[in-house]
């Protein structure tokens, strides 16, 4: 049986009019580079798109995960794009490129990647979900709902192939060295939720069906952790297989109807709802957001991509979008106050600590009585 690897490698290498949208010339460059990758037999097929200011390279090949040639192709595409973006003075050109010396794969170099190696079934539908202005933990809630919540996924109850549940590989992304734990649902559901609720720390890396079949893969690259300082949110991508003994495409998409609150938005420092949008709305505007997710549906056929279908471009999500806009409006009224603004520790890589440390030496241990106030007794000797 031939194995096909789906690799989604993405980076923000510059965007138009601020952190809004990938400019057309970067799409053109990426398509040209990946076409050469097909001609040179590095990849089988590709599709280029964007989630807001992130350039997304969707590729299929037979070389397995973390493959040097495939990662090099993506990385060099980002480097060439960065050069062009700098030439045209596009905003934040090369934002996610932390080093221009390639060392085997893109991990730790700035770009994010989600990969999955599959034995193609008789028919192989899957979704690629790509988010902007948020972090990998944004996928914790929907992935839990898809693979473990029977109120979301009817198949968990109705379909005997889903009945044995799913195994979650969860990563502690705050550790310097990658650190993972495997947990099974429904048996360990409360422990799974205890971890996944901490979205800034624990993220789902992969999901497998009870019998070992791989079903989902998420990028868990944490830009601020690899850069040692804040350099932008690590906008995540997820690959999710659908149907024939796995959650249906509609059960995958149902998980995005909440719209749940995620961290990110303006300056990577605010809480906001994750809005599912069609490609035409894949650009972050109001207060650099609100955070949004696009979904493309494909099938893989003998290693080639068939599709895509723009999954959230449907009136069925209008009610979700309306709710998200109302939530956004409500949250924005809080301005710089928590919980709209994230807590200090979630912003430790932003510039806020600099502002706070400038105030630090003005603090004294006794309550201050301002000069000239009624309680001020400094001139009472007369
Ligand atoms: C969030 C993001 C933007 C910027 C903001 C300030 O991920 O990229 O919200 O943080 O627009 O941008 P600078 O600092 O480039 O002016
Ligand atoms: Mg940007
Ligand atoms: Mg982005």
PDB file of N, CA and C in Angstrom, residues 230-294:
ATOM      1  N   UNK A 230       8.837  37.871  21.970  1.00  0.00           N
ATOM      2  CA  UNK A 230       7.609  37.896  21.182  1.00  0.00           C
ATOM      3  C   UNK A 230       7.890  38.338  19.750  1.00  0.00           C
ATOM      4  N   UNK A 231       7.517  37.509  18.774  1.00  0.00           N
ATOM      5  CA  UNK A 231       7.692  37.912  17.373  1.00  0.00           C
ATOM      6  C   UNK A 231       6.410  37.684  16.578  1.00  0.00           C
ATOM      7  N   UNK A 232       5.290  37.599  17.248  1.00  0.00           N
ATOM      8  CA  UNK A 232       4.031  37.389  16.531  1.00  0.00           C
ATOM      9  C   UNK A 232       3.386  36.096  16.973  1.00  0.00           C
ATOM     10  N   UNK A 233       2.081  36.014  16.835  1.00  0.00           N
ATOM     11  CA  UNK A 233       1.379  34.784  17.244  1.00  0.00           C
ATOM     12  C   UNK A 233       1.679  33.669  16.256  1.00  0.00           C
ATOM     13  N   UNK A 234       1.712  32.461  16.788  1.00  0.00           N
ATOM     14  CA  UNK A 234       2.028  31.291  15.981  1.00  0.00           C
ATOM     15  C   UNK A 234       0.729  30.705  15.436  1.00  0.00           C
ATOM     16  N   UNK A 235       0.192  31.373  14.442  1.00  0.00           N
ATOM     17  CA  UNK A 235      -1.106  31.013  13.885  1.00  0.00           C
ATOM     18  C   UNK A 235      -1.112  29.552  13.419  1.00  0.00           C
ATOM     19  N   UNK A 236      -2.075  28.742  13.907  1.00  0.00           N
ATOM     20  CA  UNK A 236      -1.988  27.295  13.711  1.00  0.00           C
ATOM     21  C   UNK A 236      -2.743  26.741  12.493  1.00  0.00           C
ATOM     22  N   UNK A 237      -2.361  25.551  12.082  1.00  0.00           N
ATOM     23  CA  UNK A 237      -3.095  24.806  11.048  1.00  0.00           C
ATOM     24  C   UNK A 237      -3.365  23.394  11.572  1.00  0.00           C
ATOM     25  N   UNK A 238      -4.451  22.789  11.052  1.00  0.00           N
ATOM     26  CA  UNK A 238      -4.786  21.413  11.438  1.00  0.00           C
ATOM     27  C   UNK A 238      -5.237  20.646  10.204  1.00  0.00           C
ATOM     28  N   UNK A 239      -4.846  19.374  10.133  1.00  0.00           N
ATOM     29  CA  UNK A 239      -5.309  18.485   9.060  1.00  0.00           C
ATOM     30  C   UNK A 239      -6.219  17.457   9.737  1.00  0.00           C
ATOM     31  N   UNK A 240      -7.424  17.279   9.228  1.00  0.00           N
ATOM     32  CA  UNK A 240      -8.366  16.336   9.863  1.00  0.00           C
ATOM     33  C   UNK A 240      -8.986  15.438   8.794  1.00  0.00           C
ATOM     34  N   UNK A 241      -8.823  14.133   8.952  1.00  0.00           N
ATOM     35  CA  UNK A 241      -9.444  13.180   8.006  1.00  0.00           C
ATOM     36  C   UNK A 241     -10.916  12.979   8.367  1.00  0.00           C
ATOM     37  N   UNK A 242     -11.726  12.696   7.333  1.00  0.00           N
ATOM     38  CA  UNK A 242     -13.167  12.586   7.578  1.00  0.00           C
ATOM     39  C   UNK A 242     -13.743  11.286   7.020  1.00  0.00           C
ATOM     40  N   UNK A 243     -14.882  10.889   7.584  1.00  0.00           N
ATOM     41  CA  UNK A 243     -15.771   9.842   7.030  1.00  0.00           C
ATOM     42  C   UNK A 243     -15.261   8.402   7.151  1.00  0.00           C
ATOM     43  N   UNK A 244     -16.195   7.499   6.772  1.00  0.00           N
ATOM     44  CA  UNK A 244     -15.933   6.050   6.756  1.00  0.00           C
ATOM     45  C   UNK A 244     -15.257   5.583   8.030  1.00  0.00           C
ATOM     46  N   UNK A 245     -15.961   5.719   9.147  1.00  0.00           N
ATOM     47  CA  UNK A 245     -15.392   5.263  10.414  1.00  0.00           C
ATOM     48  C   UNK A 245     -14.658   6.358  11.167  1.00  0.00           C
ATOM     49  N   UNK A 246     -14.704   7.588  10.639  1.00  0.00           N
ATOM     50  CA  UNK A 246     -14.152   8.765  11.326  1.00  0.00           C
ATOM     51  C   UNK A 246     -15.272   9.802  11.385  1.00  0.00           C
ATOM     52  N   UNK A 247     -15.111  10.873  12.168  1.00  0.00           N
ATOM     53  CA  UNK A 247     -16.136  11.915  12.149  1.00  0.00           C
ATOM     54  C   UNK A 247     -16.400  12.393  10.714  1.00  0.00           C
ATOM     55  N   UNK A 248     -17.677  12.650  10.401  1.00  0.00           N
ATOM     56  CA  UNK A 248     -18.052  13.130   9.064  1.00  0.00           C
ATOM     57  C   UNK A 248     -17.573  14.570   8.888  1.00  0.00           C
ATOM     58  N   UNK A 249     -17.488  15.022   7.640  1.00  0.00           N
ATOM     59  CA  UNK A 249     -17.070  16.421   7.397  1.00  0.00           C
ATOM     60  C   UNK A 249     -17.994  17.376   8.153  1.00  0.00           C
ATOM     61  N   UNK A 250     -19.282  17.077   8.153  1.00  0.00           N
ATOM     62  CA  UNK A 250     -20.236  17.946   8.856  1.00  0.00           C
ATOM     63  C   UNK A 250     -20.033  17.929  10.366  1.00  0.00           C
ATOM     64  N   UNK A 251     -19.549  16.821  10.897  1.00  0.00           N
ATOM     65  CA  UNK A 251     -19.264  16.762  12.344  1.00  0.00           C
ATOM     66  C   UNK A 251     -17.986  17.548  12.662  1.00  0.00           C
ATOM     67  N   UNK A 252     -17.044  17.546  11.737  1.00  0.00           N
ATOM     68  CA  UNK A 252     -15.824  18.354  11.918  1.00  0.00           C
ATOM     69  C   UNK A 252     -16.219  19.837  11.939  1.00  0.00           C
ATOM     70  N   UNK A 253     -17.038  20.234  10.977  1.00  0.00           N
ATOM     71  CA  UNK A 253     -17.380  21.661  10.844  1.00  0.00           C
ATOM     72  C   UNK A 253     -18.309  22.134  11.958  1.00  0.00           C
ATOM     73  N   UNK A 254     -19.152  21.228  12.445  1.00  0.00           N
ATOM     74  CA  UNK A 254     -20.082  21.561  13.535  1.00  0.00           C
ATOM     75  C   UNK A 254     -19.330  22.109  14.754  1.00  0.00           C
ATOM     76  N   UNK A 255     -18.103  21.622  14.957  1.00  0.00           N
ATOM     77  CA  UNK A 255     -17.317  22.028  16.138  1.00  0.00           C
ATOM     78  C   UNK A 255     -16.903  23.496  16.086  1.00  0.00           C
ATOM     79  N   UNK A 256     -17.095  24.134  14.924  1.00  0.00           N
ATOM     80  CA  UNK A 256     -16.685  25.538  14.792  1.00  0.00           C
ATOM     81  C   UNK A 256     -17.868  26.499  14.847  1.00  0.00           C
ATOM     82  N   UNK A 257     -19.022  26.019  15.340  1.00  0.00           N
ATOM     83  CA  UNK A 257     -20.209  26.870  15.340  1.00  0.00           C
ATOM     84  C   UNK A 257     -20.362  27.686  16.626  1.00  0.00           C
ATOM     85  N   UNK A 258     -19.417  27.535  17.586  1.00  0.00           N
ATOM     86  CA  UNK A 258     -19.660  28.200  18.893  1.00  0.00           C
ATOM     87  C   UNK A 258     -19.670  29.719  18.838  1.00  0.00           C
ATOM     88  N   UNK A 259     -18.931  30.546  18.352  1.00  0.00           N
ATOM     89  CA  UNK A 259     -17.501  30.690  18.102  1.00  0.00           C
ATOM     90  C   UNK A 259     -16.753  30.918  19.430  1.00  0.00           C
ATOM     91  N   UNK A 260     -15.883  29.971  19.777  1.00  0.00           N
ATOM     92  CA  UNK A 260     -15.262  30.001  21.122  1.00  0.00           C
ATOM     93  C   UNK A 260     -14.176  31.078  21.227  1.00  0.00           C
ATOM     94  N   UNK A 261     -13.870  31.438  22.485  1.00  0.00           N
ATOM     95  CA  UNK A 261     -12.879  32.495  22.729  1.00  0.00           C
ATOM     96  C   UNK A 261     -11.470  31.922  22.653  1.00  0.00           C
ATOM     97  N   UNK A 262     -10.593  32.663  21.990  1.00  0.00           N
ATOM     98  CA  UNK A 262      -9.195  32.232  21.852  1.00  0.00           C
ATOM     99  C   UNK A 262      -8.272  33.415  22.155  1.00  0.00           C
ATOM    100  N   UNK A 263      -6.997  33.113  22.391  1.00  0.00           N
ATOM    101  CA  UNK A 263      -6.001  34.165  22.642  1.00  0.00           C
ATOM    102  C   UNK A 263      -5.366  34.582  21.326  1.00  0.00           C
ATOM    103  N   UNK A 264      -5.072  35.859  21.208  1.00  0.00           N
ATOM    104  CA  UNK A 264      -4.412  36.342  19.994  1.00  0.00           C
ATOM    105  C   UNK A 264      -4.831  37.763  19.694  1.00  0.00           C
ATOM    106  N   UNK A 265      -5.521  37.909  18.566  1.00  0.00           N
ATOM    107  CA  UNK A 265      -6.100  39.180  18.114  1.00  0.00           C
ATOM    108  C   UNK A 265      -5.031  40.274  18.112  1.00  0.00           C
ATOM    109  N   UNK A 266      -5.419  41.506  18.471  1.00  0.00           N
ATOM    110  CA  UNK A 266      -4.481  42.630  18.388  1.00  0.00           C
ATOM    111  C   UNK A 266      -3.217  42.388  19.235  1.00  0.00           C
ATOM    112  N   UNK A 267      -2.071  42.504  18.616  1.00  0.00           N
ATOM    113  CA  UNK A 267      -0.756  42.384  19.245  1.00  0.00           C
ATOM    114  C   UNK A 267      -0.583  41.057  19.983  1.00  0.00           C
ATOM    115  N   UNK A 268      -1.343  40.052  19.566  1.00  0.00           N
ATOM    116  CA  UNK A 268      -1.255  38.749  20.208  1.00  0.00           C
ATOM    117  C   UNK A 268      -1.557  38.818  21.696  1.00  0.00           C
ATOM    118  N   UNK A 269      -2.347  39.800  22.110  1.00  0.00           N
ATOM    119  CA  UNK A 269      -2.495  40.077  23.539  1.00  0.00           C
ATOM    120  C   UNK A 269      -3.942  40.175  23.993  1.00  0.00           C
ATOM    121  N   UNK A 270      -4.856  39.698  23.187  1.00  0.00           N
ATOM    122  CA  UNK A 270      -6.276  39.842  23.519  1.00  0.00           C
ATOM    123  C   UNK A 270      -7.061  38.561  23.299  1.00  0.00           C
ATOM    124  N   UNK A 271      -8.171  38.476  24.044  1.00  0.00           N
ATOM    125  CA  UNK A 271      -9.109  37.374  23.877  1.00  0.00           C
ATOM    126  C   UNK A 271     -10.192  37.791  22.900  1.00  0.00           C
ATOM    127  N   UNK A 272     -10.531  36.876  21.990  1.00  0.00           N
ATOM    128  CA  UNK A 272     -11.608  37.172  21.042  1.00  0.00           C
ATOM    129  C   UNK A 272     -12.187  35.884  20.493  1.00  0.00           C
ATOM    130  N   UNK A 273     -13.349  35.985  19.849  1.00  0.00           N
ATOM    131  CA  UNK A 273     -13.984  34.777  19.304  1.00  0.00           C
ATOM    132  C   UNK A 273     -13.329  34.346  17.991  1.00  0.00           C
ATOM    133  N   UNK A 274     -13.277  33.030  17.768  1.00  0.00           N
ATOM    134  CA  UNK A 274     -12.704  32.510  16.516  1.00  0.00           C
ATOM    135  C   UNK A 274     -13.829  32.429  15.477  1.00  0.00           C
ATOM    136  N   UNK A 275     -13.730  33.281  14.439  1.00  0.00           N
ATOM    137  CA  UNK A 275     -14.799  33.328  13.425  1.00  0.00           C
ATOM    138  C   UNK A 275     -14.466  32.420  12.252  1.00  0.00           C
ATOM    139  N   UNK A 276     -15.342  31.458  11.921  1.00  0.00           N
ATOM    140  CA  UNK A 276     -15.123  30.658  10.716  1.00  0.00           C
ATOM    141  C   UNK A 276     -15.571  31.454   9.489  1.00  0.00           C
ATOM    142  N   UNK A 277     -14.668  31.625   8.507  1.00  0.00           N
ATOM    143  CA  UNK A 277     -15.005  32.432   7.329  1.00  0.00           C
ATOM    144  C   UNK A 277     -14.612  31.729   6.038  1.00  0.00           C
ATOM    145  N   UNK A 278     -15.260  32.141   4.954  1.00  0.00           N
ATOM    146  CA  UNK A 278     -14.862  31.692   3.622  1.00  0.00           C
ATOM    147  C   UNK A 278     -13.589  32.403   3.199  1.00  0.00           C
ATOM    148  N   UNK A 279     -12.968  31.907   2.132  1.00  0.00           N
ATOM    149  CA  UNK A 279     -11.695  32.484   1.668  1.00  0.00           C
ATOM    150  C   UNK A 279     -11.793  33.985   1.390  1.00  0.00           C
ATOM    151  N   UNK A 280     -12.948  34.425   0.907  1.00  0.00           N
ATOM    152  CA  UNK A 280     -13.071  35.848   0.564  1.00  0.00           C
ATOM    153  C   UNK A 280     -12.940  36.736   1.806  1.00  0.00           C
ATOM    154  N   UNK A 281     -13.181  36.178   2.983  1.00  0.00           N
ATOM    155  CA  UNK A 281     -13.056  36.962   4.219  1.00  0.00           C
ATOM    156  C   UNK A 281     -11.806  36.584   5.016  1.00  0.00           C
ATOM    157  N   UNK A 282     -10.858  35.959   4.324  1.00  0.00           N
ATOM    158  CA  UNK A 282      -9.634  35.534   5.015  1.00  0.00           C
ATOM    159  C   UNK A 282      -8.657  36.697   5.131  1.00  0.00           C
ATOM    160  N   UNK A 283      -9.066  37.719   5.841  1.00  0.00           N
ATOM    161  CA  UNK A 283      -8.205  38.874   6.077  1.00  0.00           C
ATOM    162  C   UNK A 283      -8.660  39.531   7.366  1.00  0.00           C
ATOM    163  N   UNK A 284      -7.686  39.870   8.213  1.00  0.00           N
ATOM    164  CA  UNK A 284      -8.031  40.374   9.539  1.00  0.00           C
ATOM    165  C   UNK A 284      -8.055  41.885   9.528  1.00  0.00           C
ATOM    166  N   UNK A 285      -9.183  42.468   9.896  1.00  0.00           N
ATOM    167  CA  UNK A 285      -9.332  43.916   9.798  1.00  0.00           C
ATOM    168  C   UNK A 285      -9.635  44.542  11.166  1.00  0.00           C
ATOM    169  N   UNK A 286     -10.850  44.338  11.704  1.00  0.00           N
ATOM    170  CA  UNK A 286     -11.216  45.056  12.925  1.00  0.00           C
ATOM    171  C   UNK A 286     -10.295  44.698  14.092  1.00  0.00           C
ATOM    172  N   UNK A 287      -9.562  45.725  14.605  1.00  0.00           N
ATOM    173  CA  UNK A 287      -8.648  45.512  15.722  1.00  0.00           C
ATOM    174  C   UNK A 287      -7.724  44.327  15.373  1.00  0.00           C
ATOM    175  N   UNK A 288      -7.297  44.299  14.099  1.00  0.00           N
ATOM    176  CA  UNK A 288      -6.459  43.203  13.565  1.00  0.00           C
ATOM    177  C   UNK A 288      -7.145  41.846  13.705  1.00  0.00           C
ATOM    178  N   UNK A 289      -8.408  41.788  13.573  1.00  0.00           N
ATOM    179  CA  UNK A 289      -9.081  40.503  13.704  1.00  0.00           C
ATOM    180  C   UNK A 289     -10.513  40.617  13.271  1.00  0.00           C
ATOM    181  N   UNK A 290     -11.453  40.069  14.027  1.00  0.00           N
ATOM    182  CA  UNK A 290     -11.199  39.118  15.112  1.00  0.00           C
ATOM    183  C   UNK A 290     -10.521  37.859  14.571  1.00  0.00           C
ATOM    184  N   UNK A 291      -9.901  37.054  15.481  1.00  0.00           N
ATOM    185  CA  UNK A 291      -9.240  35.826  15.043  1.00  0.00           C
ATOM    186  C   UNK A 291     -10.161  35.042  14.119  1.00  0.00           C
ATOM    187  N   UNK A 292      -9.587  34.485  13.061  1.00  0.00           N
ATOM    188  CA  UNK A 292     -10.489  33.730  12.170  1.00  0.00           C
ATOM    189  C   UNK A 292      -9.876  32.449  11.669  1.00  0.00           C
ATOM    190  N   UNK A 293     -10.764  31.564  11.211  1.00  0.00           N
ATOM    191  CA  UNK A 293     -10.317  30.262  10.710  1.00  0.00           C
ATOM    192  C   UNK A 293     -10.977  30.026   9.358  1.00  0.00           C
ATOM    193  N   UNK A 294     -10.155  29.546   8.407  1.00  0.00           N
ATOM    194  CA  UNK A 294     -10.720  29.122   7.122  1.00  0.00           C
ATOM    195  C   UNK A 294     -10.608  27.600   7.046  1.00  0.00           C
TER     196      UNK A 294
END
